Coordinates of C-alpha atoms in Angstrom, one line a residue:
Chain A
X1 CA 42.4 -16.9 -4.7
X2 CA 41.3 -15.3 -8.1
X3 CA 37.9 -17.3 -7.6
X4 CA 37.4 -16.0 -4.5
X5 CA 37.8 -12.6 -5.6
X6 CA 35.5 -13.2 -8.6
X7 CA 32.7 -15.0 -5.9
X8 CA 33.2 -12.1 -3.6
X9 CA 32.4 -9.6 -6.2
X10 CA 29.3 -11.5 -7.4
X11 CA 27.7 -11.9 -4.1
X12 CA 28.3 -8.1 -3.5
X13 CA 26.4 -7.5 -6.9
X14 CA 23.7 -10.0 -5.8
X15 CA 23.2 -8.1 -2.6
X16 CA 23.2 -4.7 -4.4
X17 CA 20.4 -6.0 -6.6
X18 CA 18.6 -7.2 -3.5
X19 CA 18.6 -4.1 -1.9
X20 CA 18.0 -1.9 -5.0
X21 CA 14.5 -4.3 -4.6
X22 CA 13.6 -2.3 -1.5
X23 CA 15.0 1.4 -2.4
X24 CA 11.9 3.2 -1.2
X25 CA 12.0 1.2 2.3
X26 CA 15.9 2.0 2.8
X27 CA 15.4 5.7 1.9
X28 CA 12.7 5.9 4.7
X29 CA 15.3 4.1 6.8
X30 CA 18.4 6.6 5.9
X31 CA 15.7 9.4 6.8
X32 CA 15.0 7.8 10.2
X33 CA 18.7 7.6 10.8
X34 CA 19.7 11.2 10.8
X35 CA 16.8 12.0 13.2
X36 CA 18.7 11.3 16.5
X37 CA 22.1 12.9 15.4
X38 CA 20.1 16.2 14.1
X39 CA 18.3 16.3 17.5
X40 CA 21.1 16.0 19.3
X41 CA 22.9 18.9 17.4
X42 CA 20.1 20.9 18.0
X43 CA 20.2 20.6 21.5
X44 CA 24.0 20.9 21.7
X45 CA 23.6 24.3 19.6
X46 CA 21.1 25.6 22.1
X47 CA 23.6 25.0 24.9
X48 CA 26.2 26.6 22.9
X49 CA 24.2 29.8 21.9
X50 CA 23.5 30.1 26.0
X51 CA 27.1 30.7 26.2
X52 CA 28.4 27.3 27.8
X53 CA 32.1 26.8 27.4
X54 CA 32.0 23.8 25.1
X55 CA 35.5 22.5 23.7
X56 CA 33.3 22.4 20.3
X57 CA 32.4 25.6 18.4
X58 CA 29.3 26.2 16.5
X59 CA 30.9 25.0 13.2
X60 CA 32.4 21.8 14.7
X61 CA 29.2 20.9 16.4
X62 CA 27.4 21.0 12.7
X63 CA 30.2 19.3 11.0
X64 CA 30.8 16.5 13.9
X65 CA 26.8 15.4 14.0
X66 CA 26.4 15.9 10.0
X67 CA 29.3 13.5 9.2
X68 CA 28.1 11.5 12.3
X69 CA 25.1 10.2 10.3
X70 CA 27.3 9.7 7.3
X71 CA 30.1 7.6 9.4
X72 CA 27.5 5.6 11.3
X73 CA 26.0 4.3 8.0
X74 CA 29.6 3.5 6.6
X75 CA 30.1 1.3 9.9
X76 CA 26.7 0.0 10.7
X77 CA 26.4 -3.4 11.6
X78 CA 23.5 -5.8 11.8
X79 CA 25.2 -9.1 11.3
X80 CA 25.5 -10.2 14.8
X81 CA 21.9 -11.4 15.6
X82 CA 21.4 -13.0 12.0
X83 CA 24.5 -15.0 12.2
X84 CA 23.5 -16.1 16.0
X85 CA 20.4 -17.2 14.5
X86 CA 21.7 -19.2 11.8
X87 CA 24.1 -21.1 14.4
X88 CA 20.9 -21.7 16.4
X89 CA 18.5 -23.0 13.8
X90 CA 20.9 -24.9 11.5
X91 CA 20.8 -22.8 8.5
X92 CA 24.5 -22.4 9.0
X93 CA 24.8 -26.2 7.9
X94 CA 23.4 -25.0 4.3
X95 CA 26.3 -22.6 3.7
X96 CA 28.8 -24.7 5.0
X97 CA 29.1 -26.8 2.2
X98 CA 29.5 -23.8 0.0
X99 CA 33.0 -23.4 -1.4
X100 CA 33.5 -19.9 0.1
X101 CA 34.1 -19.0 4.1
X102 CA 30.7 -18.4 5.7
X103 CA 31.6 -14.7 6.5
X104 CA 31.8 -13.8 2.9
X105 CA 27.7 -14.1 3.0
X106 CA 27.8 -11.4 5.7
X107 CA 30.6 -9.2 4.5
X108 CA 29.2 -8.7 1.1
X109 CA 25.4 -8.3 2.6
X110 CA 26.9 -5.6 4.3
X111 CA 29.1 -3.8 1.6
X112 CA 26.1 -4.6 -1.1
X113 CA 23.5 -2.8 1.5
X114 CA 25.9 0.2 2.3
X115 CA 26.7 0.6 -1.6
X116 CA 22.7 1.3 -1.5
X117 CA 22.4 3.0 1.2
X118 CA 25.2 5.6 0.8
X119 CA 23.7 7.2 -2.3
X120 CA 20.3 7.4 -0.9
X121 CA 21.6 9.0 2.3
X122 CA 23.7 11.8 0.4
X123 CA 20.7 14.0 -0.8
X124 CA 19.1 13.9 2.9
X125 CA 22.7 14.9 4.3
X126 CA 22.7 17.8 1.5
X127 CA 19.4 19.4 2.8
X128 CA 20.6 19.2 6.4
X129 CA 23.7 20.8 5.0
X130 CA 22.0 23.6 3.4
X131 CA 19.5 24.1 6.3
X132 CA 22.9 25.0 8.3
X133 CA 24.9 26.0 5.9
X134 CA 25.7 29.3 7.6
X135 CA 27.2 27.2 10.5
X136 CA 29.2 24.7 8.5
X137 CA 33.0 24.9 7.1
X138 CA 34.2 21.4 6.3
X139 CA 38.2 21.4 6.6
X140 CA 40.0 21.7 3.3
X141 CA 43.2 19.9 4.3
X142 CA 43.2 16.8 1.7
X143 CA 45.1 14.9 4.0
X144 CA 42.5 15.4 6.9
X145 CA 39.9 13.7 4.2
X146 CA 42.6 10.8 3.3
X147 CA 43.4 9.8 7.1
X148 CA 39.3 10.2 7.6
X149 CA 38.8 7.9 4.8
X150 CA 41.1 5.3 6.2
X151 CA 40.1 5.7 9.5
X152 CA 36.2 4.8 8.3
X153 CA 37.3 1.8 6.4
X154 CA 39.3 0.5 9.6
X155 CA 36.3 1.8 11.9
X156 CA 33.8 -0.7 9.6
X157 CA 36.1 -3.5 10.0
X158 CA 36.4 -2.9 13.7
X159 CA 32.8 -2.5 14.1
X160 CA 31.7 -5.3 11.8
X161 CA 34.3 -8.0 13.4
X162 CA 33.2 -7.1 16.8
X163 CA 29.7 -7.9 16.0
X164 CA 30.8 -11.1 14.1
X165 CA 32.8 -12.5 17.1
X166 CA 30.1 -11.5 19.7
X167 CA 27.4 -13.3 17.4
X168 CA 29.7 -16.0 17.0
X169 CA 29.4 -16.8 20.7
X170 CA 26.2 -18.7 19.9
X171 CA 28.0 -21.7 19.2
X172 CA 27.9 -22.1 23.3
X173 CA 25.3 -19.6 24.1
X174 CA 22.1 -20.1 23.2
X175 CA 20.4 -16.8 23.2
X176 CA 23.1 -13.9 22.8
X177 CA 20.2 -11.2 22.5
X178 CA 21.0 -9.7 26.1
X179 CA 24.4 -9.7 25.2
X180 CA 23.5 -7.3 21.9
X181 CA 21.4 -5.1 24.0
X182 CA 24.7 -4.5 26.6
X183 CA 26.9 -3.8 23.6
X184 CA 24.3 -1.3 22.1
X185 CA 24.2 0.3 25.1
X186 CA 27.9 0.8 25.6
X187 CA 28.2 1.6 21.5
X188 CA 25.8 4.5 22.1
X189 CA 27.4 6.2 24.7
X190 CA 31.1 5.1 24.6
X191 CA 31.2 5.6 20.4
X192 CA 29.9 9.5 20.4
X193 CA 26.6 8.9 18.9
X194 CA 25.0 11.0 21.2
X195 CA 27.7 13.2 22.9
X196 CA 31.3 13.8 21.3
X197 CA 33.4 11.8 23.5
X198 CA 35.6 15.4 23.9
X199 CA 32.9 16.4 26.1
X200 CA 33.3 13.7 28.7
X201 CA 35.1 14.7 32.1
X202 CA 38.7 14.6 31.3
X203 CA 39.4 12.0 34.4
X204 CA 37.7 9.6 31.5
X205 CA 39.8 10.4 28.7
X206 CA 42.5 7.4 29.3
X207 CA 39.9 4.9 29.2
X208 CA 37.8 6.4 26.5
X209 CA 41.2 6.3 24.1
X210 CA 41.7 2.5 24.9
X211 CA 37.9 1.3 24.6
X212 CA 36.9 -0.3 21.3
X213 CA 33.8 1.3 20.5
X214 CA 35.6 5.2 20.0
X215 CA 37.2 3.3 16.9
X216 CA 33.9 2.5 15.4
X217 CA 32.5 5.8 15.3
X218 CA 34.3 8.6 17.0
X219 CA 37.8 8.1 16.0
X220 CA 37.1 9.1 11.8
X221 CA 35.5 12.2 12.9
X222 CA 38.3 13.1 15.5
X223 CA 40.5 12.8 12.7
X224 CA 38.7 14.8 10.2
X225 CA 38.0 17.8 13.0
X226 CA 41.5 17.9 13.2
X227 CA 41.2 17.8 17.2
X228 CA 44.1 15.2 17.7
X229 CA 47.7 16.1 17.7
X230 CA 50.6 14.2 15.9
X231 CA 51.2 11.7 18.2
X232 CA 47.3 11.2 19.5
X233 CA 46.9 10.3 15.7
X234 CA 49.4 8.0 15.2
X235 CA 48.1 6.2 18.7
X236 CA 44.5 6.2 17.3
X237 CA 45.7 4.7 14.2
X238 CA 47.6 2.1 16.3
X239 CA 44.6 1.2 18.3
X240 CA 42.3 0.9 15.6
X241 CA 44.5 -1.4 13.3
X242 CA 45.3 -3.1 16.7
X243 CA 41.6 -3.7 17.4
X244 CA 40.9 -4.7 13.7
X245 CA 43.4 -7.4 13.8
X246 CA 42.9 -8.8 17.1
X247 CA 39.2 -9.2 16.6
X248 CA 39.8 -10.7 13.3
X249 CA 42.4 -13.3 15.5
X250 CA 39.2 -13.5 17.4
X251 CA 36.7 -14.4 14.7
X252 CA 39.2 -17.4 13.6
X253 CA 39.7 -18.9 16.9
X254 CA 36.1 -18.9 17.8
X255 CA 35.1 -20.6 14.5
X256 CA 37.9 -22.8 14.7
X257 CA 36.8 -24.0 18.2
X258 CA 32.9 -23.5 17.5
X259 CA 32.6 -25.3 14.3
X260 CA 33.9 -28.3 16.1
X261 CA 31.4 -27.9 18.9
X262 CA 28.6 -27.4 16.4
X263 CA 25.8 -29.9 15.9
X264 CA 23.7 -29.0 13.2
X265 CA 19.7 -29.3 13.9
X266 CA 18.5 -31.3 10.8
X267 CA 16.5 -29.7 8.1
Chain J
X1 CA -21.6 -1.2 22.2
X2 CA -19.0 0.0 24.6
X3 CA -19.2 -2.4 27.2
X4 CA -19.1 -4.9 24.5
X5 CA -15.6 -3.4 23.3
X6 CA -14.6 -3.0 26.8
X7 CA -14.9 -6.7 27.3
X8 CA -13.2 -7.4 24.6
X9 CA -10.1 -5.6 25.5
X10 CA -10.2 -7.2 28.6
X11 CA -9.9 -10.8 27.2
X12 CA -6.7 -9.4 25.1
X13 CA -5.1 -8.6 28.5
X14 CA -6.2 -12.0 29.8
X15 CA -5.1 -14.0 26.7
X16 CA -1.7 -11.9 26.9
X17 CA -1.1 -12.7 30.6
X18 CA -1.5 -16.5 29.8
X19 CA 0.6 -16.5 26.7
X20 CA 3.4 -14.2 28.5
X21 CA 3.5 -15.9 31.7
X22 CA 5.2 -18.9 30.4
X23 CA 8.0 -16.8 29.1
X24 CA 9.2 -15.2 32.5
X25 CA 12.8 -14.5 31.2
X26 CA 11.3 -11.8 28.6
X27 CA 10.3 -9.9 32.1
X28 CA 13.9 -9.6 33.2
X29 CA 15.1 -8.7 29.5
X30 CA 12.5 -5.7 29.7
X31 CA 13.7 -4.8 33.1
X32 CA 17.1 -4.6 32.0
X33 CA 16.4 -2.8 28.9
X34 CA 14.2 0.0 30.8
X35 CA 17.3 0.3 33.4
X36 CA 19.6 0.3 30.6
X37 CA 18.1 3.2 28.7
X38 CA 17.5 5.1 32.1
X39 CA 21.5 4.9 32.6
X40 CA 22.4 5.9 29.0
X41 CA 20.0 9.1 29.1
X42 CA 21.1 10.1 32.7
X43 CA 24.6 9.6 31.8
X44 CA 24.1 11.6 28.7
X45 CA 22.6 14.5 30.6
X46 CA 25.3 14.5 33.5
X47 CA 28.0 15.1 30.7
X48 CA 26.4 17.9 29.0
X49 CA 25.3 19.8 32.1
X50 CA 28.9 19.9 33.2
X51 CA 29.2 22.4 31.1
X52 CA 25.8 24.6 31.8
X53 CA 23.6 24.9 35.0
X54 CA 20.5 24.7 32.9
X55 CA 19.5 24.2 29.3
X56 CA 16.4 26.8 28.1
X57 CA 15.5 27.2 31.8
X58 CA 15.4 23.4 32.6
X59 CA 18.0 22.4 35.4
X60 CA 19.1 18.9 35.2
X61 CA 16.8 17.4 37.9
X62 CA 14.0 18.8 36.3
X63 CA 15.0 17.2 33.0
X64 CA 15.1 14.1 34.9
X65 CA 11.5 14.6 35.6
X66 CA 11.0 14.8 31.9
X67 CA 12.9 11.3 31.6
X68 CA 10.9 9.9 34.0
X69 CA 7.7 10.8 32.5
X70 CA 9.1 9.7 29.0
X71 CA 9.7 6.2 30.7
X72 CA 6.4 5.8 31.8
X73 CA 4.7 6.9 28.4
X74 CA 7.1 4.7 26.8
X75 CA 6.0 1.7 28.9
X76 CA 2.3 2.3 27.9
X77 CA 3.3 2.7 24.1
X78 CA 5.4 -0.2 23.8
X79 CA 3.0 -2.6 26.0
X80 CA -0.2 -1.5 24.2
X81 CA 0.5 0.7 20.9
X82 CA 3.6 -0.3 19.2
X83 CA 3.0 -4.0 19.2
X84 CA -0.3 -3.5 17.2
X85 CA 1.1 -0.6 15.0
X86 CA 3.9 -3.0 13.9
X87 CA 1.4 -5.6 12.5
X88 CA -0.9 -2.9 10.8
X89 CA 1.3 -3.4 7.3
X90 CA 1.7 -6.9 7.8
X91 CA -2.1 -7.5 8.1
X92 CA -2.3 -5.7 4.7
X93 CA 0.4 -7.6 3.0
X94 CA -0.7 -10.9 4.1
X95 CA -4.5 -10.3 3.6
X96 CA -5.2 -11.0 7.2
X97 CA -7.1 -7.9 7.2
X98 CA -9.8 -9.5 5.7
X99 CA -10.3 -12.0 8.2
X100 CA -10.1 -9.1 10.9
X101 CA -12.8 -6.9 9.2
X102 CA -15.1 -9.8 9.3
X103 CA -15.0 -9.9 13.3
X104 CA -18.0 -8.2 15.0
X105 CA -15.9 -5.4 16.8
X106 CA -14.9 -2.1 15.2
X107 CA -12.0 -2.8 12.9
X108 CA -9.5 0.1 14.5
X109 CA -10.3 -1.0 17.8
X110 CA -9.4 -4.4 16.7
X111 CA -6.0 -3.7 15.0
X112 CA -5.1 -1.3 17.7
X113 CA -5.6 -3.2 20.9
X114 CA -5.3 -7.2 20.2
X115 CA -1.9 -7.4 21.0
X116 CA 0.0 -6.5 24.7
X117 CA 3.7 -7.0 25.3
X118 CA 3.1 -7.0 29.2
X119 CA 6.6 -7.1 30.0
X120 CA 7.1 -3.7 29.0
X121 CA 5.0 -2.6 31.8
X122 CA 7.9 -2.7 33.9
X123 CA 8.6 0.5 32.6
X124 CA 6.1 2.4 34.2
X125 CA 7.6 1.7 37.9
X126 CA 11.1 2.5 36.4
X127 CA 10.0 5.8 35.2
X128 CA 8.1 6.6 38.4
X129 CA 10.9 5.8 40.5
X130 CA 13.2 8.0 38.6
X131 CA 10.3 10.7 38.4
X132 CA 10.0 10.8 42.2
X133 CA 13.9 11.0 42.7
X134 CA 14.3 13.9 40.1
X135 CA 11.4 15.5 41.8
X136 CA 13.0 15.4 45.5
X137 CA 15.9 16.6 43.6
X138 CA 14.0 19.4 42.2
X139 CA 12.7 20.4 45.4
X140 CA 9.0 19.7 43.6
X141 CA 6.0 21.0 45.8
X142 CA 3.8 18.0 45.0
X143 CA 0.4 18.9 45.1
X144 CA -2.6 16.5 44.2
X145 CA -4.0 19.1 41.6
X146 CA -0.5 18.9 39.7
X147 CA -0.6 15.2 39.8
X148 CA -3.9 14.9 38.5
X149 CA -3.2 17.8 35.9
X150 CA 0.0 15.8 34.9
X151 CA -2.1 12.5 34.3
X152 CA -4.5 13.8 32.2
X153 CA -2.0 15.6 30.2
X154 CA 0.1 12.3 30.2
X155 CA -2.9 10.3 29.0
X156 CA -4.2 12.9 26.1
X157 CA -0.4 12.8 25.0
X158 CA -0.5 9.1 24.8
X159 CA -3.6 9.0 22.9
X160 CA -2.5 11.4 20.3
X161 CA 0.8 9.5 20.0
X162 CA -1.3 6.7 19.1
X163 CA -3.7 8.8 16.8
X164 CA -0.7 9.8 14.9
X165 CA 1.4 6.5 14.6
X166 CA -1.9 4.9 13.9
X167 CA -2.5 7.0 11.0
X168 CA 1.3 7.0 9.5
X169 CA 0.7 3.2 9.7
X170 CA -2.8 3.3 8.1
X171 CA -1.1 4.7 5.1
X172 CA -0.4 1.1 4.3
X173 CA -3.9 0.5 3.2
X174 CA -3.0 2.5 0.0
X175 CA 0.4 1.3 -0.6
X176 CA 0.9 -1.8 1.2
X177 CA 3.7 -0.5 3.3
X178 CA 4.2 2.6 5.3
X179 CA 7.1 5.0 4.9
X180 CA 7.2 6.1 8.5
X181 CA 7.7 2.3 10.1
X182 CA 11.3 2.8 10.3
X183 CA 10.9 6.5 11.5
X184 CA 8.4 6.3 14.3
X185 CA 10.5 5.2 17.1
X186 CA 13.0 7.9 16.4
X187 CA 10.5 10.2 16.1
X188 CA 8.9 9.7 19.4
X189 CA 12.0 9.1 21.4
X190 CA 12.6 13.0 21.1
X191 CA 9.8 13.0 24.0
X192 CA 12.8 12.5 26.7
X193 CA 13.9 16.2 25.7
X194 CA 12.1 19.1 26.9
X195 CA 10.8 20.8 23.8
X196 CA 11.9 24.1 25.0
X197 CA 15.2 22.5 24.0
X198 CA 14.5 23.2 20.3
X199 CA 14.1 26.3 18.2
X200 CA 10.5 27.5 17.5
X201 CA 9.8 25.7 14.3
X202 CA 11.0 22.7 15.6
X203 CA 8.7 23.1 18.9
X204 CA 5.6 23.8 17.1
X205 CA 6.2 20.6 15.1
X206 CA 7.0 18.3 18.5
X207 CA 3.4 20.0 19.6
X208 CA 0.8 19.5 16.9
X209 CA 2.6 17.2 14.0
X210 CA 4.6 14.6 16.4
X211 CA 2.8 15.5 19.6
X212 CA 5.3 14.1 22.0
X213 CA 5.2 17.4 24.0
X214 CA 1.8 16.8 25.4
X215 CA 2.8 13.5 26.6
X216 CA 6.0 14.3 28.6
X217 CA 7.3 18.1 28.8
X218 CA 3.7 19.7 29.6
X219 CA 3.2 16.8 32.5
X220 CA 6.3 18.0 33.8
X221 CA 5.5 21.5 33.3
X222 CA 2.3 20.7 35.4
X223 CA 4.2 19.0 38.1
X224 CA 6.7 22.0 38.3
X225 CA 3.6 24.6 38.2
X226 CA 4.4 26.0 35.1
X227 CA 2.2 25.1 32.8
X228 CA 0.4 27.3 30.5
X229 CA -3.3 27.4 31.5
X230 CA -4.2 27.4 28.0
X231 CA -2.8 24.1 27.3
X232 CA -5.3 22.4 29.9
X233 CA -7.9 23.3 27.5
X234 CA -6.4 22.4 24.4
X235 CA -4.7 19.0 25.4
X236 CA -8.1 17.3 25.5
X237 CA -9.5 19.0 22.3
X238 CA -6.6 18.0 20.3
X239 CA -6.4 14.6 21.5
X240 CA -10.1 14.2 20.6
X241 CA -9.7 15.7 17.3
X242 CA -6.6 13.5 16.3
X243 CA -8.4 10.3 17.5
X244 CA -11.7 11.4 15.1
X245 CA -9.2 12.2 12.6
X246 CA -7.5 8.8 13.0
X247 CA -11.0 7.1 12.5
X248 CA -11.9 9.2 9.6
X249 CA -8.8 8.4 7.9
X250 CA -8.7 4.6 8.5
X251 CA -12.1 4.1 7.0
X252 CA -11.3 6.6 4.2
X253 CA -8.3 3.7 3.7
X254 CA -10.3 0.9 3.9
X255 CA -12.3 1.8 0.9
X256 CA -9.0 1.8 -1.3
X257 CA -8.2 -1.4 0.3
X258 CA -7.9 -4.0 -2.1
X259 CA -7.2 -7.4 -0.2
X260 CA -4.2 -9.4 -0.8
X261 CA -5.4 -12.9 0.4
X262 CA -5.8 -15.7 -2.2

């Protein structure tokens, strides 16, 4: 157990070092990542200033889209297609013989890159916050921030495991890129990336609450914004933790059967 | 000289056709992706327009005209511009640029046209279909002059986007990479919104720095008969200026290019 923890730490460190080597490119990537949320915010502010009766006021809109960039980086995922490629081209064989589970490569890469990305994102967010300072009002209740933090961690886990489970289907499906395109499309819409889920027609609310993408991005923001009552909060956390556990079980089952059917391409 | 370049360009398309007709599945992937993009944007606008009959004077049907135009421009860009722009920094990093510079054609022309992603062209009929549907919804009075004007503006706008993107990527001649590489896609995708949705400074930015307004908003206004006549004069001049500027910039950069090949 201790060996695993130590190796995990080393692998995170390694990934941090590798990412820092490309810090300038990663900074550009962070600037790029805020473009879409800022554009969405500007459009929503225009609609709001026309007197539209939105369920969000101006300061809530600013808070939502500002922190959206932050949560999106915290929960961001790029494992699926790399994993699928590793399974397809036999690179998986090289790492299977290592003394740590294969998933560690991807978890540590994910954490390592985020350790570098978040400090690079921070100054950009501060600049945006200053631009909108007259309309920004972050909640002061520490409990909400703690709830937000927990929700972000589980959101990252849910997003990661969803990606990993889908990518693992490459054991049986040769080309998973179509699958990921569908997933990206659904996630764009159903995670609240463009429009907060609260703006969807009320008839969709029961569906929006149970679908997994809400728990990868929107839910932490809802916790922080304080738009959920006590019962909805408990339900939300239950769904989120439930999705993390179920997706983890999916990963275990897929890998149990997947490795049996895996035929390495020789290298 | 011009004829020679046109013949070379035609060869690039022929080669692309021969190579890519072997991978027919990619065509369906592009078709699916284009349709999915349309579904995403149309749904997003449907949600937003529940709360308001118009945004900055644009009704939902009028906005869908812009979205349709964006799909057409995106198809052209993704087929002919983007594949080449994505390679420019790699030519510099690998030293392949040396070989390209030796060829008997204008080097900017060569690095900008040699790759063509044919399946992306499917976005043009998808955008056209959306445009016609939205036009009918918006009770558009189709006129020959409006269509020709829209076409001219769309062409100018696409050339402007190319010129700006090319200059952004040409920075690789000095730095071996371009900080804009990861940004351009996100920047140009703002073209799916009419620029009137934004505050004045942002609008100026989207007209003259990241000139997406010329490619989508202004052609839509031309179709709707709401175009500021001044734009008709500005568009071709500005496109020409940006193209000449990109040529200057490229030649200036080549002088600092040190070659990385062994």
